[in-house]
Every structure is written in structure tokens, then in C-alpha cells.
Amino acid sequence: MSAQKKRTFKIEAFKHRVELDPKYAERTWKVLEHAIHEIYNHNASGLSFEELYRNAYNMVLHKYGEKLYSGLVITMSGHLKEIAKSIEDSQGGLFLEELDRKWGDHNKALQMIRDILMYMDRTFVPGNHKTPVHELGLNLWRDNIIRSGKIQTRLLDTLLDLIHRERTGEVINRSLMRNITKMLMDLGSSVYQEDFEKPFLEVSASFYSGESQQLIECCDCGEYLRKAERRLTEETERVSHYLDVKSEVKITSVVEGEMIANHMQRLVHMENSGLVNMLVDDRYEDLSRMYNLFRRVPDGLSTVRDVMTSHLRETGKQLVSDPERLKDPVDFVQHLLDEKDKYDKIISKAFNNDKSFQNALNSSFEYFINLNNRSPEFISLYVDDKLRKGLKGVSEEDVEVVLDKVMMLFRYLQEKDVFEKYYKQHLAKRLLSGKTASDDAERSMIVKLKTECGYQFTSKLEGMFTDMKTSVDTMQGFYANQYSETGDGPTLAVQVLTTGSWPTQPSAPCNLPAEILGICDKFRTYYLGTHTGRRLTWQTNMGTADIKATFGKGQKHELNVSTYQMCILMLFNSADQLTYREIEQATEIPAPDLKRCLQSLACVKGKNVLRKEPMSKDIAEDDAFYFNDKFTSKFIKVKIGTVAAQKESEPEKQETRQRVEEDRKPQIEAAIVRIMKSRRVLDHNTIVTEVTSQLQSRFLPNPVVIKKRIESLIEREFLERDKTDRKLYRYLA
Amino acid sequence: MHKLGRGHRDKVQQFMAITGSSEKAAVQALKASDWHLEGAFDIFYSQPHIRTVTDSRHLEELYNRYKDPYVDMILVDGITLLCNDLQVDPQDIVMLVVSWHMKAATMCEFSRQEFIGGLQYLGIDTIEKFRDKLSYMRSELKDEQKFREIYNFAFGWAKEKGQKSLALDTAIGMWQLLFAERHWPLVDHWCQFLQVRHNKAISRDTWSQLLEFAKTVDLQLSNYDEEGAWPYLIDEFVEYLTENGIVQRHQN
């Protein structure tokens, strides 16, 4: 056996290039060209994908890619031109349908063609910077169909016309529209924008401009807004159905601009139906709609807010200057609270609790409440009224609610120190006459004031409560101490008031009747015995007395009177008739108070325990007074004393204001000294600014007053002017 | 002066009153003596002074001529005599200048130190020399700086002893006198305004600020600045002028 050489297989490349004969290339191309025709003629079923693919592959492989590509372009363009013609020829409504159908066809064809030419797409196209087949197909469609002279305008006009018809109420073929717009988007967003969206927006603008002009002439504000809202909803819906989602914000802004922004002022100020009317009538739905629509346009909300503010300020100003309203302080404040409630409701229900509206509300209230310088007094009177009787039977939470609402008004006050003065006065009256309905409510109010203004504001008020409690204890101690004696004598109930805490009233002395002097002195002795070093003064203008009186036919009554009135009445135990002058001399009650007391004892029906001659209402020096034997009343207990706190008379008001001004001077000076001590050298305007900001939680200092205080401090050598710059002040140690 | 504490300021005043020195010299001397007056005097008098030598005997004689018989001061009669000798009206403003040089505390009287010290400072020891010096003193009123000093001095001098403010009548008299020397056209309106609207004494600050006002603000009040930290009386005066149409203001 001979050894045989093993043969290994070797595969070698062709030693010669296998050239594709150009004729072969041409033939191959023709096959493909034919295929494209067939595809466009809906005859694709007879084609073999595999064969066509192979053909295309070969062409590219043998470097005939260019021929293939350009052939494709020409062939496809040719078909598209035919297609264009058929679309152009379609009549009226069929235009879009034809376009849509042909587009569908084209896409199908394009997909098949791309598949067939996949190899070229992947290898030849990138390397030669050609447009890929799919994109090419789209571009050719765009250039030959969409942008063809006859089709371009007609397409746009048709689309716009359909939209217009839909806007005027007709039903259109939405899915067809969708297809068309989708087609445009597929061709590229710039095609969609240039060929459709831009003109669409322009046309829409003029449509809505026209519509808004028309509507504004014939609709009232609420109606108009409803229609505008409807249009906005419609446009949004339109976009979702057959436009590109990015068009939404553009078209809505057109509608907002034309329908709302351009007519803002006219809408807001429309007579009988504008913003002001809506506010007055609490039309929450309309207001809410206005808010939601206006917030979409620039300056929309600020327009609404400004009109609301000026309306509020106007009504507020009228409210606080109306003399009718000012007659009843409680009513006045109630109106303020009602107004605040109304607007709080509007802001929460219609304005989305918008903070800027809340601020506008606050600043308006602050503005007009302070226009009337009696506001602090009136608010205190309102609280007085509520703490007296108004809150009886009201639950604790409701009490809190009312007081909280009042605190809101309180915060608006610029002159809080004036309020403090009146509150003290009114509280004193309530405490001393035992008229406060609920101790808890009183305390609650104090706590609220303390939270708002700090300890200093309420320390004296709390002192007043303490005095009342202490007095109760003192009286217990006093009576425990009196072993015998009490028996038939008058019973005494004393409230000992610490001078600093209670509102200062000049205590006019009067002569107390002998019948009570005894026990009064006993008390004085008792008290001073346990509290050495103190001084007691009877405040005869603030007390009350219960007197048992027997009249002509033996009817007994118990009279509840003021201390002054008691002094007067007791005189009639030893005289049947007394003139004014005699009464004045005996009691030493100051004339204006005396006259008032006598009037309430003699001139008021049902309370006339005294008889006056002559019967006139005014008290003259020579008038004579008699004990009225014939007095009758169906009540056993008759109340003749001075009544609840009332708003001050003009002279009283002046006095209080003067006292407030006087109290402010040292506060201003203290602020100036504090500031200068730390800053050493300051110019005039800065001092004024700093002082104002330091004191603003209590009151708004007047710059002229500040200047006068500075000059006073210069006088007293706390400050001096700088030698070189007379506008500067220096602190002197 | 403003850097000194109140106690020190008093001492400086005293020192100056007694020695007739300037404020600067007083402060120097007191500082050097650690603020003891006696020590300061020593320091002061031991320094050589460059000044016209006056004959202290003559000065004594002069003083005694005018001095009141019962009190060691020159009072009204003495001043009348002095003015006579000087051939000058007692109401003449030059007497104010004299008082200023003497650092007189109150009008219508001179203490021994004030009189003698003042004359020493001026280098005067005879009536003739005094008379000659008068025209010089009158001319001093024309100097801006000195006029201001004299004007401000006049406040303390013209007011009642122990009072902080200057009585209105006296103030008006002084203003008439002073603004005759340095013309201010609004002075009459100012005085009238005060009598009608204020009718109370004048504070030192208002007094001194008025001069500034007269100097800086023009007659049309066009450069009057409401924020200019003027005393409130001057603000009210401006209002008064505009309200009564005396000045037409253009609000800018």
C-alpha cells in the first residue's frame, strides 16, 4: 500500500472579478422598476420579495447603487405626479378623501419598496449621504403632492373651511381630518406648522376676534364668559381629536387673547353685569369663571383684583362715613364683620383662596377702617355689647368665633392704643356693674389681645380682674370681722380698685348720706388696718345702691340707683321738697352729673320717683323736686341707674383723644432715645422712619409730633444738632 | 464741646467766665489739671499772654465808676452812665457786641470778672480807648462767622436767668435789632406770625436755626426743603407765608 497525500480543501477567491455587465445592471433595474410600478398599481401580490431583494442586493453589491437610487427617485416621482393629478381632479368634498386614500396607498407602497431595498438603505445610503428610502418617500410626497401648486392652497383652504364649519355648528368628518393632519405631522413638524398650523392660528384669531366683538355687544358679562369658556373647551377638544397635541397651548392662547385679554376692561366694568355686580350679588359661579378665565391671560388677575380692591375701598369708605350707620356703633361693626365674611366667602368659593386677593382684602379693610377715627371706640363697644348680653346662650365655640372675627378687625386698626383706652373704660363699667355675661368669654378676649399685642397691652386689664376677685375676699373678711351690728344697717359691697389699672376718672367727691357713713367708715378702718400705707378714696361717680322705698299708698319698691342718685333720694327722708340749688349744696355733686341724675329720677316715664316743678325736661336752678307719692310700677324692683356703655358725646370724645395724644408723647420720646442711644448719629428722616416702625404696632405717629419731641429732647439736652450738618442729630450721653 | 460730659462742660464755662480765656485755652488748661479748676487757674495764669498790656489800676477805677453802690456788679444805672460816657445809645447794638466780648451772662448787668476780663481781652483801660474801639466792634457784625456767634450768644444773654427759653417779646426785640444789621426781609412777617400763631417762648434750637434759615433759604422759599429737619415753628412759618399769599411757592 502506497501512502497517499491527504488533500486539504482550500477555498480561494475568484481570481478574476465577477463584473456585473452593465446590461445586466440595466436588466436588473428594469425588474425592480417594474416591481415599483406594480406596487403602485396595487399588483404587488404577484411579486416575489426574495427575488426583488436579491436583485437590489446585487445592484448595490456591484456598485450600481447610484443607478438604483436615482432610478428609485425618478420612478417614484413619476408615480407621485400621476397621483397628484388624480387628487387635483377630484371634486369638492372628495378631495380630502382622495388625498387620504392616496396617502395610505403611498405609505403601503413605500414600506414594501423599503423592504425590498433594505440592503441599499443600510449600506449604500449612509455611505453616500443619501436620504434613506422612507424619508425619501415622505419628502417626495411632500414636494410632489402637498407642495404642488394646485394642491397646496386647496388643501389648506379645505382644512380651514372644515374647521370653520365645525366652529359654526356643523358636524365634520373628524377621523378624516385626523388622518390628514397626521399626514402633515409625519411629513415633518415644519410642514405641519408652515402648511397648516400657522395659517390655522391666524384664521382662528380673526374668527375669534370677530366673534368676540359680536358677543360683547349683545351679551352680558356672565353670558360672555360662559361662551368664552365653552369655546376654550371646544378648541381643546378639537386638538385632542384631530390636531397635534402641541397645537393646544397655541390655539388656547389665541382664544384667550382674542376673547378675554382684548376685552378685559370692558368685561370687568360692564354695567349691570360686570365684576362689581357679581361681587355685590355674590354670584360665585360667575366670579369663579371669571377668575379661571382671567388667570390665563397676562394682567388678568391683577385687573380683577384691582377692580375688587377699588370697589371694596369705595363701599368701605361709604360705610364708615355714613352718618346713619354711625348712630349705632354695634350695628356699624356688625356691618363691617358681615362685609368681611362676604368677601372671605367670595375669595374661598370663587377665587380659589388666592393669597393675593386675600392681601388685597386686608389692605382695603385696613384703609377704610382707619378713615373713621372712631373705629377703635366702636369696635370696643361691639365687644362690650357681645360680652354683656349678646352671648348668653351661645355656645363656647361660637363665642370664640365671634371674638376671633372681631380680632381680625382689631388687627386692621392703626390706632390700637385708642382701642385699649376705650376697652379699659368699657371693661371697667362691665365689671363694676356686674354686667359681664361670661367670665370665660372675657378671659378669652384678653388672651387674644395678649397674643396679638403682647403682655404690656393686657397687664392692666388683668389687674382689673384681679381687683374684682380680691374685693370679694376682702368683703368676706370684712363681714366675718363685724361681730354684732349688721342687723338693720345697710349692707355694703366694696370693690377696691388699684389706681394704675383702672381708667382714671377724676373722682368728684360728694357728700354721702349719714345712713351709710357709719358702715363706710368701718370698712375704711378695717381695710387700712390690714393694708397699711394705702390710701382709699370713694369713687362716688361709679357706685350703685339698692334702696327700699315706700310710696303713697304703701306700695313698696326696691330701687336700683347710682350712688349719686342715692345721695339725692336720701335727702327726701328729711324734706318733702327741695330745690335744685338745695340738692346741689347738700350733696356737692358736680352740676352736669347732678342734672343728669335728676333728669333720670324725675323726667323718665315709669321711673319718676321724684316729681319736678315745672314739668319741663330741662333742669333749671330754681326747679323744685318732690318725692313722688303717686309713683307706680308693675315691677317690685325698679332700675334707675345709669345704663350700659355708650358711645361718647363730642366733648368726651375730644377729651379721650387728647389723653391719647398726651400718652403718645412719652412713647415717642422713649423710642427716639432708644434709637439715638444705639445709633448715636442719625439724620432726621431716618429717625422718623425708625420711630414709626417701632411704634406701628400701637399707633401711627405723626411726623410733626415726632419733630416736636425731637426739639423737646434738644431743649432738655438729650440730643443736639451736628455742628456741620444741621440735618443730623447726635445723642448726648 | 460736644465731646465733653455735662460736668466738664460746666467747668469749661466757669473757667472761661472767670479768666476771660477762649474755649480752647480753657479745655487745654483743664485737661492739663485733670479737670480741677484751681489747678487749671494756676496753669493758665502762669503762661505768658501775648496781648496789649492794660493797666489794672485803671481798670479798677473804671469798674468802680460804674459799679452799683450796694452790689459788686454793674447794673442798669451803671450801664446807662457807661453808655453816656461812650456817647452811645444804650439800645445800640454795639452794646451787644461789647457784652459778647465780655461773655456777659445776662443783659443789663456785668459782673466784675466780666467787665474787667472783657476789657483786658480787648486791650482797653480808658474810656477814650473804649470809644475808639467801638467802630471796630461795629464792624465785627459784618463778619459772617462773628455775626453768627454774636447772634447765638444773644439768646443766652437776653433770656431770664434760670429760664430755658426766651420770652417772645424779648426775642422779637432782639430779632428786630439783629436783622437790622444783617438784612432779612421776612423778619417782620416772622415776628407777626409768632405773635398770631405761637405766642409762647422761643427755644434755643429755634433761635439758632432761624439764622440758618434766613441765610440759606431764598425769599421765594424755592429751596426750602420740607424734609430739611427745620424746627416745626419754621415749618409752620412757611405754611403761614404760603397760606397768606405772602410768598408764592412752586411745589416741585
mmCIF file with all atom_site columns, C-alpha atoms in Angstrom, chain B residues 52 57 73 82 96 117 139 181 233 243 245:
data_model
loop_
_atom_site.group_PDB
_atom_site.id
_atom_site.type_symbol
_atom_site.label_atom_id
_atom_site.label_alt_id
_atom_site.label_comp_id
_atom_site.label_asym_id
_atom_site.label_entity_id
_atom_site.label_seq_id
_atom_site.pdbx_PDB_ins_code
_atom_site.Cartn_x
_atom_site.Cartn_y
_atom_site.Cartn_z
_atom_site.occupancy
_atom_site.B_iso_or_equiv
_atom_site.pdbx_formal_charge
_atom_site.auth_seq_id
_atom_site.auth_comp_id
_atom_site.auth_asym_id
_atom_site.auth_atom_id
_atom_site.pdbx_PDB_model_num
ATOM 1  C CA . THR B 1 52  ? -1.863  144.523 74.828 1.00 0.00 ? 52  THR B CA 1
ATOM 2  C CA . ARG B 1 57  ? -5.333  150.098 88.245 1.00 0.00 ? 57  ARG B CA 1
ATOM 3  C CA . MET B 1 73  ? -21.933 144.312 89.863 1.00 0.00 ? 73  MET B CA 1
ATOM 4  C CA . LEU B 1 82  ? -21.208 153.948 80.700 1.00 0.00 ? 82  LEU B CA 1
ATOM 5  C CA . LEU B 1 96  ? -24.476 143.625 72.432 1.00 0.00 ? 96  LEU B CA 1
ATOM 6  C CA . GLY B 1 117 ? -11.849 140.459 81.962 1.00 0.00 ? 117 GLY B CA 1
ATOM 7  C CA . SER B 1 139 ? -17.538 146.234 62.003 1.00 0.00 ? 139 SER B CA 1
ATOM 8  C CA . GLU B 1 181 ? -27.658 144.736 60.840 1.00 0.00 ? 181 GLU B CA 1
ATOM 9  C CA . LEU B 1 233 ? -42.073 126.516 64.065 1.00 0.00 ? 233 LEU B CA 1
ATOM 10 C CA . GLU B 1 243 ? -51.427 130.340 53.109 1.00 0.00 ? 243 GLU B CA 1
ATOM 11 C CA . GLY B 1 245 ? -50.143 134.527 49.844 1.00 0.00 ? 245 GLY B CA 1
#
